Short mmCIF file of C-alpha atoms in Angstrom, two decimals:
data_model
loop_
_atom_site.label_atom_id
_atom_site.label_comp_id
_atom_site.label_asym_id
_atom_site.label_seq_id
_atom_site.Cartn_x
_atom_site.Cartn_y
_atom_site.Cartn_z
CA MET A 1 4.31 -18.56 3.92
CA SER A 2 6.71 -20.06 6.40
CA GLU A 3 9.66 -19.87 4.01
CA ARG A 4 11.28 -16.42 3.97
CA ASP A 5 12.44 -16.95 0.40
CA GLU A 6 8.82 -16.95 -0.76
CA VAL A 7 8.44 -13.32 0.30
CA VAL A 8 9.75 -10.53 -1.94
CA ALA A 9 9.88 -6.90 -0.85
CA VAL A 10 9.39 -4.31 -3.60
CA ILE A 11 10.49 -0.73 -2.97
CA PRO A 12 9.80 1.90 -5.66
CA ALA A 13 12.25 4.78 -5.30
CA TYR A 14 12.57 8.17 -6.96
CA ASN A 15 15.37 10.42 -5.71
CA GLU A 16 15.62 8.67 -2.34
CA ALA A 17 19.39 8.81 -1.84
CA ALA A 18 18.98 10.17 1.69
CA THR A 19 16.87 7.25 2.95
CA ILE A 20 17.12 4.26 0.64
CA ARG A 21 20.24 2.58 2.04
CA ASP A 22 19.07 2.52 5.64
CA LEU A 23 15.63 1.33 4.54
CA VAL A 24 17.03 -1.51 2.44
CA GLU A 25 19.57 -2.63 5.06
CA ARG A 26 16.82 -2.90 7.65
CA SER A 27 14.51 -4.69 5.20
CA LEU A 28 17.19 -7.28 4.37
CA LYS A 29 17.31 -8.32 8.01
CA ILE A 30 13.71 -9.51 7.66
CA VAL A 31 13.24 -10.35 3.96
CA PRO A 32 16.26 -11.71 2.06
CA ASN A 33 14.72 -10.88 -1.32
CA VAL A 34 14.50 -7.12 -1.82
CA VAL A 35 13.82 -5.43 -5.15
CA VAL A 36 14.36 -1.70 -5.58
CA VAL A 37 12.85 -0.10 -8.66
CA ASP A 38 14.75 3.12 -9.32
CA ASP A 39 12.22 5.24 -11.17
CA GLY A 40 14.58 7.41 -13.20
CA SER A 41 16.25 9.03 -10.19
CA THR A 42 18.60 11.94 -10.88
CA ASP A 43 20.40 11.69 -7.53
CA ALA A 44 22.57 8.96 -6.00
CA THR A 45 19.74 6.52 -5.22
CA ALA A 46 21.29 3.68 -7.23
CA ALA A 47 24.81 4.38 -5.96
CA GLN A 48 23.62 3.96 -2.38
CA LEU A 49 22.79 0.31 -3.14
CA GLU A 50 25.91 -0.75 -5.05
CA ASP A 51 27.31 -3.13 -2.42
CA LEU A 52 24.00 -4.47 -1.08
CA PRO A 53 22.52 -7.88 -2.07
CA VAL A 54 19.41 -6.47 -3.73
CA ALA A 55 17.89 -6.62 -7.19
CA LEU A 56 18.05 -3.12 -8.67
CA LEU A 57 15.72 -2.43 -11.58
CA ARG A 58 16.18 0.96 -13.25
CA ASN A 59 13.69 2.90 -15.33
CA GLN A 60 15.46 5.03 -17.89
CA ARG A 61 13.10 7.89 -17.11
CA ASN A 62 10.58 8.70 -14.42
CA LEU A 63 7.50 6.58 -15.17
CA GLY A 64 5.62 7.03 -11.89
CA LYS A 65 4.83 4.82 -8.95
CA SER A 66 2.28 2.68 -10.77
CA ALA A 67 4.71 1.57 -13.47
CA SER A 68 7.47 0.98 -10.93
CA LEU A 69 5.25 -1.17 -8.74
CA TRP A 70 4.13 -3.27 -11.68
CA ARG A 71 7.72 -3.80 -12.75
CA GLY A 72 8.54 -4.98 -9.25
CA PHE A 73 5.47 -7.22 -9.15
CA GLU A 74 6.42 -8.89 -12.42
CA TYR A 75 9.96 -9.48 -11.18
CA ALA A 76 8.67 -11.05 -7.95
CA LEU A 77 6.12 -13.24 -9.73
CA GLY A 78 8.77 -14.41 -12.17
CA ARG A 79 10.81 -15.70 -9.24
CA GLY A 80 7.99 -17.66 -7.67
CA ALA A 81 7.05 -15.35 -4.80
CA ARG A 82 4.01 -16.35 -2.77
CA CYS A 83 3.50 -12.82 -1.52
CA VAL A 84 4.88 -9.37 -2.24
CA VAL A 85 5.56 -6.74 0.41
CA THR A 86 5.58 -3.12 -0.76
CA LEU A 87 6.93 -0.17 1.14
CA ASP A 88 7.89 3.36 0.16
CA GLY A 89 11.46 4.50 -0.24
CA ASP A 90 11.15 7.73 1.73
CA GLY A 91 11.44 6.27 5.23
CA GLN A 92 7.78 6.66 6.21
CA HIS A 93 7.45 2.91 6.79
CA ARG A 94 9.42 0.92 9.35
CA PRO A 95 10.85 -2.27 7.82
CA GLU A 96 10.63 -3.88 11.25
CA ASP A 97 6.83 -3.86 10.84
CA ILE A 98 7.13 -6.21 7.86
CA ARG A 99 7.03 -9.09 10.34
CA ARG A 100 3.65 -7.96 11.64
CA LEU A 101 2.16 -7.58 8.17
CA ILE A 102 3.42 -11.01 7.10
CA ALA A 103 2.04 -12.55 10.30
CA ALA A 104 -1.36 -11.09 9.44
CA ALA A 105 -1.08 -12.45 5.90
CA GLU A 106 -0.46 -15.90 7.38
CA ARG A 107 -3.53 -15.61 9.60
CA PHE A 108 -5.71 -14.38 6.72
CA PRO A 109 -4.40 -16.11 3.59
CA GLY A 110 -5.53 -14.58 0.35
CA SER A 111 -6.20 -11.14 1.86
CA ILE A 112 -4.38 -7.91 1.12
CA VAL A 113 -2.73 -6.65 4.31
CA ILE A 114 -2.45 -2.88 4.73
CA GLY A 115 -0.29 -1.04 7.22
CA ALA A 116 -2.85 1.51 8.39
CA ARG A 117 -1.85 4.88 9.84
CA LEU A 118 -5.04 6.88 10.28
CA HIS A 119 -5.19 6.12 14.01
CA ASP A 120 -2.02 8.19 14.42
CA LYS A 121 -3.61 11.58 13.80
CA LYS A 122 -1.14 13.42 16.05
CA ASN A 123 1.75 12.59 13.70
CA PHE A 124 -0.19 13.15 10.46
CA PRO A 125 0.07 16.41 8.51
CA LEU A 126 -3.44 17.78 8.95
CA GLN A 127 -4.18 18.39 5.26
CA ARG A 128 -3.08 14.90 4.31
CA TYR A 129 -5.01 13.34 7.17
CA TYR A 130 -8.34 14.75 6.02
CA ALA A 131 -7.53 14.12 2.37
CA ASN A 132 -6.90 10.47 3.27
CA LEU A 133 -10.24 10.27 5.10
CA ILE A 134 -12.03 11.60 2.01
CA ALA A 135 -10.23 9.14 -0.24
CA ARG A 136 -11.04 6.34 2.17
CA PHE A 137 -14.77 7.13 1.95
CA TRP A 138 -14.89 7.06 -1.86
CA ILE A 139 -12.65 4.05 -2.40
CA SER A 140 -14.47 2.05 0.28
CA TRP A 141 -17.75 2.87 -1.51
CA ALA A 142 -16.39 1.69 -4.87
CA ALA A 143 -14.93 -1.45 -3.28
CA GLY A 144 -18.15 -2.19 -1.40
CA TYR A 145 -16.68 -2.53 2.09
CA PRO A 146 -14.87 -0.27 4.59
CA ILE A 147 -11.08 -0.10 4.17
CA ALA A 148 -9.00 1.20 7.05
CA ASP A 149 -6.38 3.11 5.03
CA THR A 150 -6.65 3.26 1.26
CA GLN A 151 -3.56 5.40 0.66
CA SER A 152 -0.91 3.50 2.60
CA GLY A 153 1.77 1.99 0.36
CA PHE A 154 2.90 -0.45 3.06
CA ARG A 155 1.14 -3.67 2.07
CA VAL A 156 1.35 -7.40 1.56
CA TYR A 157 -0.22 -8.68 -1.65
CA PRO A 158 -0.90 -12.37 -2.32
CA ALA A 159 0.97 -13.31 -5.48
CA ALA A 160 -2.06 -15.23 -6.74
CA LEU A 161 -4.02 -11.98 -6.83
CA LEU A 162 -1.30 -10.02 -8.63
CA ALA A 163 -1.05 -12.77 -11.23
CA ARG A 164 -4.75 -12.34 -12.04
CA LEU A 165 -4.75 -8.58 -12.45
CA GLY A 166 -4.52 -7.30 -16.01
CA ARG A 167 -4.10 -4.07 -17.90
CA ARG A 168 -7.48 -2.76 -16.74
CA GLU A 169 -6.01 -2.52 -13.25
CA ARG A 170 -3.02 -0.52 -14.47
CA SER A 171 -4.92 1.94 -16.60
CA TRP A 172 -3.99 4.91 -14.40
CA ALA A 173 -0.51 6.29 -13.84
CA GLY A 174 1.11 7.67 -10.72
CA PHE A 175 -0.44 6.95 -7.34
CA VAL A 176 -3.83 5.69 -8.54
CA LEU A 177 -2.83 2.04 -8.85
CA GLU A 178 -2.88 1.29 -5.13
CA SER A 179 -6.49 2.49 -4.91
CA GLU A 180 -7.50 0.73 -8.12
CA ILE A 181 -6.11 -2.61 -6.92
CA LEU A 182 -8.32 -2.55 -3.82
CA ILE A 183 -11.44 -2.16 -5.96
CA ALA A 184 -10.36 -4.74 -8.54
CA ALA A 185 -9.40 -7.22 -5.82
CA GLU A 186 -12.81 -7.05 -4.15
CA ARG A 187 -14.45 -7.90 -7.46
CA ARG A 188 -12.35 -11.05 -7.41
CA GLY A 189 -13.46 -11.91 -3.88
CA VAL A 190 -10.33 -10.54 -2.18
CA ARG A 191 -10.62 -7.99 0.63
CA SER A 192 -8.12 -6.31 2.91
CA VAL A 193 -7.24 -6.47 6.57
CA ALA A 194 -5.42 -3.67 8.39
CA VAL A 195 -2.47 -3.78 10.75
CA GLN A 196 -1.91 -0.69 12.85
CA ILE A 197 1.42 1.05 12.17
CA PRO A 198 2.71 4.45 13.26
CA GLY A 199 2.46 7.50 11.03
CA ILE A 200 6.04 8.63 10.35
CA TYR A 201 6.56 12.07 8.86
CA PRO A 202 10.10 13.26 9.67
CA ALA A 203 10.42 17.01 10.17
CA HIS A 204 13.22 17.30 7.59
CA ALA A 205 11.91 14.80 5.08
CA ARG A 206 11.95 15.65 1.38
CA PRO A 207 8.71 17.02 -0.08
CA SER A 208 6.27 14.25 -0.96
CA HIS A 209 6.05 13.16 -4.58
CA PHE A 210 2.29 12.92 -4.00
CA ARG A 211 0.62 16.07 -5.31
CA THR A 212 -2.56 16.42 -3.28
CA VAL A 213 -4.76 18.20 -5.84
CA ARG A 214 -3.51 16.44 -8.97
CA ASP A 215 -3.26 12.93 -7.57
CA PHE A 216 -6.49 12.99 -5.60
CA ALA A 217 -8.22 14.33 -8.73
CA ARG A 218 -6.93 11.30 -10.63
CA ILE A 219 -8.12 8.96 -7.89
CA ALA A 220 -11.52 10.69 -7.89
CA MET A 221 -11.84 10.24 -11.66
CA MET A 222 -10.95 6.55 -11.38
CA VAL A 223 -13.47 6.01 -8.57
CA ALA A 224 -16.18 7.94 -10.44
CA GLY A 225 -15.68 5.69 -13.44
CA GLN A 226 -15.92 2.57 -11.28
CA LEU A 227 -19.13 3.79 -9.64
CA LEU A 228 -20.75 4.83 -12.93
CA ILE A 229 -20.06 1.40 -14.41
CA ARG A 230 -22.00 -0.14 -11.51
CA GLY A 231 -24.88 2.35 -11.50
CA MET A 232 -23.38 4.26 -8.56
CA TYR A 233 -23.31 0.99 -6.59
CA PRO A 234 -25.76 1.90 -3.78
CA SER A 235 -25.31 -1.48 -2.09
CA GLY A 236 -21.56 -0.84 -1.98
CA LEU A 237 -22.13 2.51 -0.29
CA TRP A 238 -24.40 0.87 2.29
CA ARG A 239 -21.89 -1.86 3.10
CA SER A 240 -19.00 0.60 3.28
CA LEU A 241 -20.90 2.61 5.89
CA THR A 242 -22.37 -0.23 7.94
CA LEU A 243 -19.89 -3.10 7.93
CA PRO A 244 -17.09 -3.13 10.52
CA VAL A 245 -13.54 -2.41 9.44
CA ALA A 246 -11.37 -5.53 9.29
CA ILE A 247 -8.40 -5.00 11.59
CA ASP A 248 -6.00 -7.70 12.72
CA ALA A 249 -6.10 -8.02 16.51
CA MET A 250 -2.42 -7.49 17.18
CA PRO A 251 -0.64 -5.44 19.85
CA GLU A 252 -0.15 -1.77 19.02
CA ALA A 253 3.15 -1.08 17.33
CA PRO A 254 5.79 0.45 19.61
CA GLY A 255 6.22 4.14 18.97
CA SER A 256 2.75 4.76 17.58
CA SER A 257 0.43 7.20 19.25
CA GLY A 258 -3.27 7.52 19.65
CA GLY A 259 -5.92 4.95 20.46
CA PRO A 260 -7.01 1.87 18.57
CA LEU A 261 -7.48 2.28 14.85
CA ALA A 262 -11.10 1.26 15.13
CA ASP A 263 -11.77 4.29 17.33
CA ALA A 264 -10.26 6.60 14.74
CA VAL A 265 -12.43 5.36 11.90
CA GLY A 266 -15.53 5.04 14.03
CA GLU A 267 -16.20 1.39 13.43
CA LYS A 268 -15.76 -1.86 15.28
CA ALA A 269 -12.55 -3.72 14.53
CA VAL A 270 -13.01 -7.33 13.48
CA SER A 271 -11.12 -9.94 11.55
CA PRO A 272 -12.04 -10.22 7.86
CA PRO A 273 -13.74 -13.21 6.34
CA ARG A 274 -11.34 -15.54 4.59
CA SER A 275 -10.73 -14.33 1.02
CA THR A 276 -11.82 -16.91 -1.48
CA GLY A 277 -11.49 -15.16 -4.82
CA ILE A 278 -8.03 -16.44 -5.68
#
């Protein structure tokens, strides 16, 4: 992954006119190939990008984050990407941290790299913090190993994994896909490693498109189905509670608060085994 041209950044965006230009300009300084998927925005999201060297894909109507991500994935794969970076369009992820996630992907080839925020409790909205902990418990159970942050959209995916995922992994709309991929990937021998990033929730940010009750209910239904298929997967529950969380041993990101991520999730931080499923 030494060639920058082999990395494609995919940014799904829905009504992100206030943040998208700054986010993309900063991303372009690190990754020359940036794809923005405008998910039927009704504001000036697309207009903010008119003079920037990015690929702009536009959904005619709002299809949800899952469909937008898949459209971006297919675009990246069609252009020979070796890995795909995803980050949200609302400014909650720092493009400068892309370097750290890519460096982790180089150290652990074949793994999904997740920018994990749960160490940064002080900057997390309290309701979302505990909702994320609950989601983390259930998704880690279904995946069969502990995952540091299952709801972060700041990730690096190996292209070889994305190329192997089919329609079964895109059966849910909205925000469920990012949880579903983690479970499907583990069944293909691919696990995740976390990189600590700060939790960024600007005081005057737009309301989140994530609807806590509705979207967590969808995630819960997906996880329940996965567990029922595997007879409630008791061995997966045991491993998710007893194995250490895989965290890349990198310096803490500037501007983040709180102690090491491993302290926050109550488990020892270790490097993951090399993924072999792809």
